[in-house]
PDB file of C-alpha atoms and ligand atoms in Angstrom:
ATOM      1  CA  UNK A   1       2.523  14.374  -3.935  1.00 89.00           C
ATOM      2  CA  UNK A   2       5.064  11.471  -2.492  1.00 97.00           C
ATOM      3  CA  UNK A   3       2.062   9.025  -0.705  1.00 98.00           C
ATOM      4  CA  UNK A   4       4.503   6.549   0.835  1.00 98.00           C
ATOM      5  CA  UNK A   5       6.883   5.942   3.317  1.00 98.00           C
ATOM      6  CA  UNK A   6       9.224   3.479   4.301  1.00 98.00           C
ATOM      7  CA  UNK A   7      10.293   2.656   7.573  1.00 98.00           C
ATOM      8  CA  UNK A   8      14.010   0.460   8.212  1.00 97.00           C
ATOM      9  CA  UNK A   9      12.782  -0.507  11.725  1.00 95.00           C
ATOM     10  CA  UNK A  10      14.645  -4.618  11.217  1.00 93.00           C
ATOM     11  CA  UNK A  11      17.992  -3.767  13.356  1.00 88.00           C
ATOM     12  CA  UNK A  12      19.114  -5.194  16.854  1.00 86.00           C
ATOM     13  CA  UNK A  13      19.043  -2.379  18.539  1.00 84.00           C
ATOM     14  CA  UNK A  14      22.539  -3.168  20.105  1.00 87.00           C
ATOM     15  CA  UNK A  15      22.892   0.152  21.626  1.00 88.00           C
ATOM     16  CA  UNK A  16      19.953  -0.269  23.567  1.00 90.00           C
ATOM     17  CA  UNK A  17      20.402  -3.729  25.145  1.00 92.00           C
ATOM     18  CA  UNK A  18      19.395  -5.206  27.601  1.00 93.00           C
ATOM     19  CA  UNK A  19      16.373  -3.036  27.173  1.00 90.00           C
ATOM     20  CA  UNK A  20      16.026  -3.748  23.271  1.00 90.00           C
ATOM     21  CA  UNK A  21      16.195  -8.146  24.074  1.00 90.00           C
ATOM     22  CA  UNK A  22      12.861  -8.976  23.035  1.00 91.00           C
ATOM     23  CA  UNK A  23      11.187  -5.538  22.141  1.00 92.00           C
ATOM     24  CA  UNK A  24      11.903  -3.540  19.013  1.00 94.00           C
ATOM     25  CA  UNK A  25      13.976  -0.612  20.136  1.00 94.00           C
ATOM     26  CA  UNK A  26      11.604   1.285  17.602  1.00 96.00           C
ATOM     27  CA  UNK A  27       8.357   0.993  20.494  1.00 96.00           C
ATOM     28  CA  UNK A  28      11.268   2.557  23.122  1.00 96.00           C
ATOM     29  CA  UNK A  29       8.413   4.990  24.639  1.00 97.00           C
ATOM     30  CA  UNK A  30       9.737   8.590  24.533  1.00 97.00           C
ATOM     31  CA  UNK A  31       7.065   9.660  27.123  1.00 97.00           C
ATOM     32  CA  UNK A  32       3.672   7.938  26.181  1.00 94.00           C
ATOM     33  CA  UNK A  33       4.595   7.838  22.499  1.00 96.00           C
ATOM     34  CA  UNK A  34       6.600   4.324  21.442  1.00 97.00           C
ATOM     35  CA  UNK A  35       9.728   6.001  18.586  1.00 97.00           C
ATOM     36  CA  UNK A  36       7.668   4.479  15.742  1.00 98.00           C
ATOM     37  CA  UNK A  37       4.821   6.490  16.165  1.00 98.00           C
ATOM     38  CA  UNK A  38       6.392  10.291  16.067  1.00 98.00           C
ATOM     39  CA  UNK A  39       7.918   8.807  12.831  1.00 98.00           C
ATOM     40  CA  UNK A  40       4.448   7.872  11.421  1.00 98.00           C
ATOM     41  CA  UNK A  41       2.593  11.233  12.545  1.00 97.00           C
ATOM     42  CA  UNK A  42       5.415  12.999  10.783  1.00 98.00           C
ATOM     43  CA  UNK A  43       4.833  11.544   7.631  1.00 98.00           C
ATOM     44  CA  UNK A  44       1.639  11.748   7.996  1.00 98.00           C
ATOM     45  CA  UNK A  45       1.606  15.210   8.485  1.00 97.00           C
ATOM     46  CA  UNK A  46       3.787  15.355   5.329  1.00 98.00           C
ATOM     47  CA  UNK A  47       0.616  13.531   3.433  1.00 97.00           C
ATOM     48  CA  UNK A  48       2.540  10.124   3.583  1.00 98.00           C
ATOM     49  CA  UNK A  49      -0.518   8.047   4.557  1.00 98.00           C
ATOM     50  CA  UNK A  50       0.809   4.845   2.932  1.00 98.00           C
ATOM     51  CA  UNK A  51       3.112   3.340   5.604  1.00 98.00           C
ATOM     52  CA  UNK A  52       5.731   0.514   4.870  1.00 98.00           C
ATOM     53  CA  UNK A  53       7.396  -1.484   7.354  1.00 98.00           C
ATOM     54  CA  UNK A  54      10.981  -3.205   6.891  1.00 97.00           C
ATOM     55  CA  UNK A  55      11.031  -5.556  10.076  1.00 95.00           C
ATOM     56  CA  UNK A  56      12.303  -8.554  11.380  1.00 92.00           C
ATOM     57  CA  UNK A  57      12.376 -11.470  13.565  1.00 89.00           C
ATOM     58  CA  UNK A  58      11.109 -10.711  16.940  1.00 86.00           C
ATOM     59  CA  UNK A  59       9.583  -7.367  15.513  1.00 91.00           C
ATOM     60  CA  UNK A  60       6.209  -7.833  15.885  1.00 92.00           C
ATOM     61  CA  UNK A  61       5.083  -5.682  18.360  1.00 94.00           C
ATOM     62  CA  UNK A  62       4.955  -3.145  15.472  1.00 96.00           C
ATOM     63  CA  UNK A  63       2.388  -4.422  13.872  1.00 95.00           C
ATOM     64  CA  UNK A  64       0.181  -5.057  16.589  1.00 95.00           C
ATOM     65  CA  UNK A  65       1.039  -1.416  17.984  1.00 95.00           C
ATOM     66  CA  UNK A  66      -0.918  -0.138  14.288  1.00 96.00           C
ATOM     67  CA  UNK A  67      -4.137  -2.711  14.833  1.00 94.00           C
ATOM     68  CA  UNK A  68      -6.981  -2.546  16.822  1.00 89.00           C
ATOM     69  CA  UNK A  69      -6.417  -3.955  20.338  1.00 87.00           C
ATOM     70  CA  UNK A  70     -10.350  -5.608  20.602  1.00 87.00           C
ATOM     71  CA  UNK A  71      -9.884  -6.307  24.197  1.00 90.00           C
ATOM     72  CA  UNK A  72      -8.344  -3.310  25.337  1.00 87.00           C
ATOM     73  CA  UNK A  73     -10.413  -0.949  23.298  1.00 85.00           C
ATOM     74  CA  UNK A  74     -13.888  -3.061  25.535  1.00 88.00           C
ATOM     75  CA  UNK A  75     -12.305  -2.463  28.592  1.00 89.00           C
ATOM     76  CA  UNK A  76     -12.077   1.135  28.280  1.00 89.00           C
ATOM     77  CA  UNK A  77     -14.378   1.859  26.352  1.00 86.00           C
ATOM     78  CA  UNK A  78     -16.569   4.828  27.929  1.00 88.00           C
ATOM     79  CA  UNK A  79     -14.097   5.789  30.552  1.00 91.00           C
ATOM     80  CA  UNK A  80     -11.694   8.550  31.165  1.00 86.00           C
ATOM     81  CA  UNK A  81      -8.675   6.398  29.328  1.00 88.00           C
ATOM     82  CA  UNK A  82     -10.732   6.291  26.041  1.00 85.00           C
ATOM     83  CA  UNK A  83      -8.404  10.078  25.325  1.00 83.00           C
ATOM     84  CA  UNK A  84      -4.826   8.106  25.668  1.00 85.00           C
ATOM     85  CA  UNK A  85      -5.947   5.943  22.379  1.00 84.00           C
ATOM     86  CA  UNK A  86      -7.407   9.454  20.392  1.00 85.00           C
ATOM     87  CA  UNK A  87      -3.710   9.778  18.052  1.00 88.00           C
ATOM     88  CA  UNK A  88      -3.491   6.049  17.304  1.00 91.00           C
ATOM     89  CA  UNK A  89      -7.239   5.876  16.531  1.00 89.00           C
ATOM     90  CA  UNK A  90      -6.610   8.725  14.091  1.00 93.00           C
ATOM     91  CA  UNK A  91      -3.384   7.000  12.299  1.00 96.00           C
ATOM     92  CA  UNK A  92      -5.379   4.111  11.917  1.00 95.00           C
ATOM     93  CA  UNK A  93      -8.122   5.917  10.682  1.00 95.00           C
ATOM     94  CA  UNK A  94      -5.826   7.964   8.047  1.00 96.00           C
ATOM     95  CA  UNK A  95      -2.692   4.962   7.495  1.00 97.00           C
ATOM     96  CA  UNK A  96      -2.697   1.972   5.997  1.00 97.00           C
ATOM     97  CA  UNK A  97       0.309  -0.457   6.781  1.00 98.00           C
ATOM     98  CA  UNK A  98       2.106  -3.137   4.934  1.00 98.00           C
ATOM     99  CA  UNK A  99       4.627  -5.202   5.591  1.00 97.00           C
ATOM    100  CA  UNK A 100       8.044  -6.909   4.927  1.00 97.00           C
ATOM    101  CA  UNK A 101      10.768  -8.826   6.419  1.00 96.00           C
ATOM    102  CA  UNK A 102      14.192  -8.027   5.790  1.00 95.00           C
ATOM    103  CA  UNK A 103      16.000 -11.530   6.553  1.00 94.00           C
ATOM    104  CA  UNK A 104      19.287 -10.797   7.008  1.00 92.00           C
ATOM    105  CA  UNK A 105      21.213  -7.613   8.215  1.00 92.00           C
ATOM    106  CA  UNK A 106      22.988  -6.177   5.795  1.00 95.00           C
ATOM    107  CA  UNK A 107      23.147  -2.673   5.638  1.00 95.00           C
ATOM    108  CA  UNK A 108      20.909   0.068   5.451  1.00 97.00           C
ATOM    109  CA  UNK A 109      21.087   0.408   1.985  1.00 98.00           C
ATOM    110  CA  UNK A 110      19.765  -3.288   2.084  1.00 98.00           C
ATOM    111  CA  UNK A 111      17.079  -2.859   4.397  1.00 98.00           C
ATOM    112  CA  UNK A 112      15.527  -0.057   1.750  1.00 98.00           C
ATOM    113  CA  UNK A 113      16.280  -2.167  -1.335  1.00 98.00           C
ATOM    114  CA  UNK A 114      13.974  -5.181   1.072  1.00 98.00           C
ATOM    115  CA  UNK A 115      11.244  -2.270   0.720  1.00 98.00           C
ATOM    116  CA  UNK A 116      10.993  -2.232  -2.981  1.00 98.00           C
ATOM    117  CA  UNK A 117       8.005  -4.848  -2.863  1.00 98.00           C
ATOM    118  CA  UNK A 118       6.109  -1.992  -0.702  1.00 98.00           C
ATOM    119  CA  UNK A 119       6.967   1.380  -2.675  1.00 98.00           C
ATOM    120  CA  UNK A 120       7.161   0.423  -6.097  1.00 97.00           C
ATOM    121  CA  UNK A 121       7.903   2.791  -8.584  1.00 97.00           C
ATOM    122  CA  UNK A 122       6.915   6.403  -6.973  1.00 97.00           C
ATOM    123  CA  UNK A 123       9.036   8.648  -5.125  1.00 98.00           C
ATOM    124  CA  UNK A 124       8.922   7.878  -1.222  1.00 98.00           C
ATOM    125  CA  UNK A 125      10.225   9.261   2.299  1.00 98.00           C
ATOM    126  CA  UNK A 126      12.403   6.965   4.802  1.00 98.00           C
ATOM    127  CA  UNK A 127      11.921   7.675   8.682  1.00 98.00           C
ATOM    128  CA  UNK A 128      15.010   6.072  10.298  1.00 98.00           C
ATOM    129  CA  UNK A 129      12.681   6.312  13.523  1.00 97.00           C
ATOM    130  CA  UNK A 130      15.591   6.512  16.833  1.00 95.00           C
ATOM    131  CA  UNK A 131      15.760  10.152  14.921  1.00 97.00           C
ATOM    132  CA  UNK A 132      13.194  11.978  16.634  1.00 98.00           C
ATOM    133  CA  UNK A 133      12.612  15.016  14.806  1.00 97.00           C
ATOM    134  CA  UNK A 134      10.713  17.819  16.169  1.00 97.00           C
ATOM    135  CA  UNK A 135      10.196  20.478  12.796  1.00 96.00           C
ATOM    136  CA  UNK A 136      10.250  24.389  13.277  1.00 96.00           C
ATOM    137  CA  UNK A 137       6.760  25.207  11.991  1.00 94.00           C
ATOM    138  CA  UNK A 138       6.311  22.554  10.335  1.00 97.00           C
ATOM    139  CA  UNK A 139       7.811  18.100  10.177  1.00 97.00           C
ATOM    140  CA  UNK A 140      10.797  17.788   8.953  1.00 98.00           C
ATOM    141  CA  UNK A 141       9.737  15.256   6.337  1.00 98.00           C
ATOM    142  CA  UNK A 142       7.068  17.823   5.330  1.00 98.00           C
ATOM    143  CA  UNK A 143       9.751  20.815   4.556  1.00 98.00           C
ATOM    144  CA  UNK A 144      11.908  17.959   2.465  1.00 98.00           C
ATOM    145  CA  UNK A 145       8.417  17.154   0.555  1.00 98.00           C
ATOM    146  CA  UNK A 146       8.635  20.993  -0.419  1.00 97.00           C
ATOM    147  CA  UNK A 147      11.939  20.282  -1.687  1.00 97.00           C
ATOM    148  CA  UNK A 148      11.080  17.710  -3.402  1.00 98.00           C
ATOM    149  CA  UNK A 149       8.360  19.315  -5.551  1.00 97.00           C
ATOM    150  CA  UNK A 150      10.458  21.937  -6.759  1.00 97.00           C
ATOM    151  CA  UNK A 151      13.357  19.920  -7.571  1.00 96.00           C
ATOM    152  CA  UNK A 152      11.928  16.200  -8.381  1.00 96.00           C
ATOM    153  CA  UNK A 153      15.183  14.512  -6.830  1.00 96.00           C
ATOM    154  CA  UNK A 154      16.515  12.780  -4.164  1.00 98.00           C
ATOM    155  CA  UNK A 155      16.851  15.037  -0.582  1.00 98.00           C
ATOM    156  CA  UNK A 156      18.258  13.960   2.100  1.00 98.00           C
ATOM    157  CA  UNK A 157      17.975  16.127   5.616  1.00 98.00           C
ATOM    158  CA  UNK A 158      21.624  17.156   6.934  1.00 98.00           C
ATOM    159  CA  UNK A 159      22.795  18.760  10.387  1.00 97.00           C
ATOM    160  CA  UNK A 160      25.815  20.416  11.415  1.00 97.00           C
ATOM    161  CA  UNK A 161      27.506  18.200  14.058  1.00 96.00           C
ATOM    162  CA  UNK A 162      30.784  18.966  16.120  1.00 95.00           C
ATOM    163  CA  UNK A 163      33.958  17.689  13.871  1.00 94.00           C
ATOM    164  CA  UNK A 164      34.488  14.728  16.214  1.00 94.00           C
ATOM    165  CA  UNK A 165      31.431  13.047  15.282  1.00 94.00           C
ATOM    166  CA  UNK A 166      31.239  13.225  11.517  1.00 96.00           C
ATOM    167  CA  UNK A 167      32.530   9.250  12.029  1.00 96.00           C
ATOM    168  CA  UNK A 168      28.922   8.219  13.166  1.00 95.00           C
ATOM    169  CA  UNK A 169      27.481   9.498   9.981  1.00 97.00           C
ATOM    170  CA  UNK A 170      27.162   9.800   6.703  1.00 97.00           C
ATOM    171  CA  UNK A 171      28.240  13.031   5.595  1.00 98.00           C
ATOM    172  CA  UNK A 172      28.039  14.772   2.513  1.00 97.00           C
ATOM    173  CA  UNK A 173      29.877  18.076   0.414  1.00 96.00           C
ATOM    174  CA  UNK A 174      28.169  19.901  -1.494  1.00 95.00           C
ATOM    175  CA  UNK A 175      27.348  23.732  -2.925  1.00 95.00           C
ATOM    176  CA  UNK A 176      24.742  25.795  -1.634  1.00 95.00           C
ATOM    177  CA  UNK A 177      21.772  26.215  -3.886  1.00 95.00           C
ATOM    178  CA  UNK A 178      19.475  28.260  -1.895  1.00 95.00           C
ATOM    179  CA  UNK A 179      19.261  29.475   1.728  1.00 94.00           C
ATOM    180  CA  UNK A 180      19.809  25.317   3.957  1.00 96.00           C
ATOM    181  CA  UNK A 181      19.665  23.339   0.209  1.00 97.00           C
ATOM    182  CA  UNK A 182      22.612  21.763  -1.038  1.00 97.00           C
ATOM    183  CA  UNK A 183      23.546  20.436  -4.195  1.00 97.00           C
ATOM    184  CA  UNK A 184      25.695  17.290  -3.497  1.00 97.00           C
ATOM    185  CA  UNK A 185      28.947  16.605  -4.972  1.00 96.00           C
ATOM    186  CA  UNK A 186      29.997  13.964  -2.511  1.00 95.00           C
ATOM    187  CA  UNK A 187      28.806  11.888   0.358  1.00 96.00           C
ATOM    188  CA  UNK A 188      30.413   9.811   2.791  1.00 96.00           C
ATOM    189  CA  UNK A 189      29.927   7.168   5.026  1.00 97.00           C
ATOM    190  CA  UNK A 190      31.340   7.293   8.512  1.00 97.00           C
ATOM    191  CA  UNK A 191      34.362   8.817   7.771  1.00 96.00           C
ATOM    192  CA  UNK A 192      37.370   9.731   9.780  1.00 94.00           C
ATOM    193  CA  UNK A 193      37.376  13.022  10.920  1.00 91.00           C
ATOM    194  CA  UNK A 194      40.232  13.522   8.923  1.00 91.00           C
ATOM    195  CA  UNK A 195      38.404  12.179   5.824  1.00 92.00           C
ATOM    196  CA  UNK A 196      35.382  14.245   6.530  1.00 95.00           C
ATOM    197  CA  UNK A 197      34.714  16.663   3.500  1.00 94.00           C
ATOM    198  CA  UNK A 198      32.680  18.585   6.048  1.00 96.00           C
ATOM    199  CA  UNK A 199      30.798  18.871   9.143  1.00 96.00           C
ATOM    200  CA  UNK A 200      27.038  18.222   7.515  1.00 97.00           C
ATOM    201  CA  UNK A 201      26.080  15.013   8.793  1.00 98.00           C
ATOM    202  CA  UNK A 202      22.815  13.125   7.208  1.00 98.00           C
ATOM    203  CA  UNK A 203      20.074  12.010   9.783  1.00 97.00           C
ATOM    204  CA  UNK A 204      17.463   9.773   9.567  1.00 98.00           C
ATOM    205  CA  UNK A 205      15.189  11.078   6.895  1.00 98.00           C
ATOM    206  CA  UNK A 206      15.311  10.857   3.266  1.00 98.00           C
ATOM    207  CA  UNK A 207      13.007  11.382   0.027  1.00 98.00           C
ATOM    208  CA  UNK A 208      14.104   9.017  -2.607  1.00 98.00           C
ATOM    209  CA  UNK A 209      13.286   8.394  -6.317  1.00 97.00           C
ATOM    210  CA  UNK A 210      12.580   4.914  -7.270  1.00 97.00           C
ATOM    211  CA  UNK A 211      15.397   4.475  -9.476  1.00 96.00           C
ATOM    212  CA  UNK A 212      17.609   4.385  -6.413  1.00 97.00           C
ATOM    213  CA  UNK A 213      16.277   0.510  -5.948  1.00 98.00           C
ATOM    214  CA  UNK A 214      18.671  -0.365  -9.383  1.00 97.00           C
ATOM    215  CA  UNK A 215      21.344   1.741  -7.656  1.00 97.00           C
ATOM    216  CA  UNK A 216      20.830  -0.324  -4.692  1.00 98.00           C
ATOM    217  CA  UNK A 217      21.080  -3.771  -6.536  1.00 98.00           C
ATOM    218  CA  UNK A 218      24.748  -2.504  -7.853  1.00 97.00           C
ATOM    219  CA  UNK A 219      26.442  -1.119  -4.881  1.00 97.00           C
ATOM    220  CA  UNK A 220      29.026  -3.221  -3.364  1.00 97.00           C
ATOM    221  CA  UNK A 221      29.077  -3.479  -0.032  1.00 97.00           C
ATOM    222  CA  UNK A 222      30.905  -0.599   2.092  1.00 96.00           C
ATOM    223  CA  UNK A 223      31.572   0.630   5.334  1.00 95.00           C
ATOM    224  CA  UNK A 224      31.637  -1.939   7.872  1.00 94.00           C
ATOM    225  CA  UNK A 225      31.151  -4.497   5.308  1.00 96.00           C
ATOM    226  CA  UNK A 226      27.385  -3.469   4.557  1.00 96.00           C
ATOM    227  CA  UNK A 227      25.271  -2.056   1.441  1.00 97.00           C
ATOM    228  CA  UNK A 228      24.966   1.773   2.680  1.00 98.00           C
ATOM    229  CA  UNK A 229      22.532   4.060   1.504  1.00 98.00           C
ATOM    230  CA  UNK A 230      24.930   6.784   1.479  1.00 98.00           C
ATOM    231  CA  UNK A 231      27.342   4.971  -1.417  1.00 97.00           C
ATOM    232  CA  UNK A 232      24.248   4.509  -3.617  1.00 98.00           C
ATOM    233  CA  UNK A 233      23.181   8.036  -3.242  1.00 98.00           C
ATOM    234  CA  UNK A 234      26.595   9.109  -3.582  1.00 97.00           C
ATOM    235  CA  UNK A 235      26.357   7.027  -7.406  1.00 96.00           C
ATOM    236  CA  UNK A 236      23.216   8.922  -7.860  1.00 96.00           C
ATOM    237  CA  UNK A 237      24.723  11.937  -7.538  1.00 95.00           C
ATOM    238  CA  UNK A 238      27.054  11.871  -9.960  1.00 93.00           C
ATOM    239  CA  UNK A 239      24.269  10.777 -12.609  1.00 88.00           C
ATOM    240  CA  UNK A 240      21.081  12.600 -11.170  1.00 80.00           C
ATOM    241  CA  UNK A 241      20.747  15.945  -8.521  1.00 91.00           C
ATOM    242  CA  UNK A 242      20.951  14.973  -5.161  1.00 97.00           C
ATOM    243  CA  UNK A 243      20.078  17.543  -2.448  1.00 98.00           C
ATOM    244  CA  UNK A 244      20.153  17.789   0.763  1.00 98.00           C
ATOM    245  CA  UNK A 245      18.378  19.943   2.901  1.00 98.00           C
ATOM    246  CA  UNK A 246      19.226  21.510   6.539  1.00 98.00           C
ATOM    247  CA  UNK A 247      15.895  20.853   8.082  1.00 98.00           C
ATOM    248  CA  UNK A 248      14.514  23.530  10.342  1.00 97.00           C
ATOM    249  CA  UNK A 249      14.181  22.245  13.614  1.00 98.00           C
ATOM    250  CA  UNK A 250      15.837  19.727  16.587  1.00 97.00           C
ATOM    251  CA  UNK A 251      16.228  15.892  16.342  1.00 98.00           C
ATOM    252  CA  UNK A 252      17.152  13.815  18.772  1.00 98.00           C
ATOM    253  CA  UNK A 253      19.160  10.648  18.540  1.00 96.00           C
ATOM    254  CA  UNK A 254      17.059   8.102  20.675  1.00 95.00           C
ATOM    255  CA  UNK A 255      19.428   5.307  19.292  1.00 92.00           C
ATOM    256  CA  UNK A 256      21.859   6.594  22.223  1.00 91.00           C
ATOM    257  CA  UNK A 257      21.234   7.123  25.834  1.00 93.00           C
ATOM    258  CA  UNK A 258      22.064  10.622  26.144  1.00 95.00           C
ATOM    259  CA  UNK A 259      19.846  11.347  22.652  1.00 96.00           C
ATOM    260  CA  UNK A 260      16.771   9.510  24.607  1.00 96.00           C
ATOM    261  CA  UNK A 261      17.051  10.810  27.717  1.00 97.00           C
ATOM    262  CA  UNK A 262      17.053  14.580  26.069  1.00 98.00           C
ATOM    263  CA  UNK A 263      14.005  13.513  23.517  1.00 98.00           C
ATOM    264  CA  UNK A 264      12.045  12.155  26.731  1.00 98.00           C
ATOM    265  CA  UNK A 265      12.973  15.515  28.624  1.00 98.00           C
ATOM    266  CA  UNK A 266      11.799  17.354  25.540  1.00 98.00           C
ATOM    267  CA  UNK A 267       8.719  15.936  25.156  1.00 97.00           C
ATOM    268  CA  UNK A 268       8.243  15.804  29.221  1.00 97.00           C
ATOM    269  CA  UNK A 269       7.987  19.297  29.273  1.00 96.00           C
ATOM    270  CA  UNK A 270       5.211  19.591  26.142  1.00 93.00           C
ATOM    271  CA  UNK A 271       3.135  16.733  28.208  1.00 92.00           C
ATOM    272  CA  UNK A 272       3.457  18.635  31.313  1.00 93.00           C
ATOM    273  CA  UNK A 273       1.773  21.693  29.185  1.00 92.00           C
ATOM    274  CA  UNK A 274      -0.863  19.228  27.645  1.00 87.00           C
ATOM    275  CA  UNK A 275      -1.674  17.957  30.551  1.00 84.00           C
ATOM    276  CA  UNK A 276      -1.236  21.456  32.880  1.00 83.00           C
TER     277      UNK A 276
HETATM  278  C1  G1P B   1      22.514   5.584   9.222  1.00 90.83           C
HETATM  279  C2  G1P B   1      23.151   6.012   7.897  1.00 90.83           C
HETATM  280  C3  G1P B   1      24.009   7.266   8.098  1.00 90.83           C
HETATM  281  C4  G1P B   1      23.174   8.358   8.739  1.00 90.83           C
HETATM  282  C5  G1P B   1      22.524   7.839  10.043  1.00 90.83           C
HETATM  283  C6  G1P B   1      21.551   8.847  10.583  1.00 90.83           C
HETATM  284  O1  G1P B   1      23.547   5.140  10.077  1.00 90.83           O
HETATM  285  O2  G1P B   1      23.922   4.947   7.380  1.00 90.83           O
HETATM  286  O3  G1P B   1      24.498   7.708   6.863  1.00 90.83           O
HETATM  287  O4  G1P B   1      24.004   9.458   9.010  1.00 90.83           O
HETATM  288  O5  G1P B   1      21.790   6.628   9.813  1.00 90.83           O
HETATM  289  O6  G1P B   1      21.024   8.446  11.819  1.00 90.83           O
HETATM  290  P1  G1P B   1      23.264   4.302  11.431  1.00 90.83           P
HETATM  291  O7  G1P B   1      22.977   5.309  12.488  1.00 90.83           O
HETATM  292  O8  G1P B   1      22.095   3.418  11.137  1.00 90.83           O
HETATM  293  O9  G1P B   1      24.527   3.539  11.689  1.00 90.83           O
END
């Protein structure tokens, strides 16, 4: 049973600006819900209870989002509004949270090595959290889990995306194991399309093994001059298994405009039925 999971949430937010100047771009509210949140519930649902943080300077709205609020919870106390806290109650209920700050920005890869202090040595998810994943049956991190019992490796979740934009990924070859599970011979990061060895793009959700932290520690930088996750799994996959998994279900990519304004129609239309 993987207990934790980590959360990257330490980056600028550059896509997102001016909107993302003084507010992590992870409490962007996709409806009522700030980003972070749908990332914790997910794990959650996938029995991750033990939530670690990766943040930053002028991140600390996150950590006040997952505490009581004394003040607020007074004034409504007793009235109608008491409902709108009933989730957040509940993750605080179930969660616990702990914390560290990733200094300087250097990569991805970086960012998840910053959360060895919070993981240890025990397999964990990673919620990239501007992907908004909305599972088929059940959270995506929850179907990887399943992977992850039977095979006791590394899975990362994959999607097909259209040719032209295998360059915003990381993006992976491999040979089909069973029906959406790869085993991976190669992975990529942000290659040219012409470079591409396919169309299989990772998003923003991962189970790793602990041994990846060493990996970490000896992979050069890469791509854009920063430690990627992708070029340590890619070492780990010659060594170990790697897999990754074509998750059943939609995700959204709230770290662009057109990916948040679909993710907040999305879930527009579920509130409307909540709420009908
Ligand atoms: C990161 C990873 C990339 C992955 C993507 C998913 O890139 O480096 O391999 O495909 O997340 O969202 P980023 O979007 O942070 O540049």
């Amino acid at each position: 049973m993987i207990r934790k999971c980590l959360f990257p949430a330490a980056g600028y937010g550059t896509r997102f600006l001016p909107a993302t100047k003084s507010m992590p771009k992870e409490m962007l509210p996709v409806v009522d819900k700030p980003l972070i949140q749908y990332g914790v519930e997910e794990a959650m649902e996938a029995g991750m209870n033990n939530i670690g943080i990766v943040t930053g300077r002028g991140k600390r709205a996150l950590a006040d989002h997952f505490d009581v609020s004394y003040e607020l919870e007074h004034q409504i106390s007793g009235t109608s509004k008491e409902g709108l806290l009933k989730d957040i109650r509940r993750i605080l209920n179930e969660c616990t949270f702990s914390y560290t700050r990733q200094r300087e920005m250097k990569g991805l890869g970086h960012a998840i090595l910053t959360g060895e202090t919070l993981i240890g040595r025990e397999p964990f998810g990673v919620v990239l959290a501007d992907d908004l994943c909305v599972g088929t049956g059940s959270g995506v991190l929850a179907q990887m889990a399943r992977i992850y019992e039977k095979y006791r490796c590394c899975v990362v979740a994959i999607e097909e995306v259209p040719h032209e934009e295998v360059h915003k990924y990381g993006v992976i070859a491999g040979s089909e194991l069973e029906d959406g599970v790869f085993l991976v011979s190669k992975m990529v990061e942000k290659p040219d399309p012409e470079e591409a060895p396919s169309n299989l793009a990772i998003i923003g959700r991962y189970i790793l093994t602990p041994d990846i932290f060493d990996v970490i520690r000896n992979t050069p930088p890469g791509r854009n001059g920063e430690i990627q996750i992708t070029d340590a799994l890619q070492t780990q996959a010659t060594k170990n298994m790697v897999l990754a998994y074509r998750f059943k279900g939609q995700r959204f990519d709230c770290g662009s405009v057109e990916g948040f304004v679909a993710a907040t129609n999305f879930f527009f239309e579920r509130w409307k039925d909540a709420h009908a």
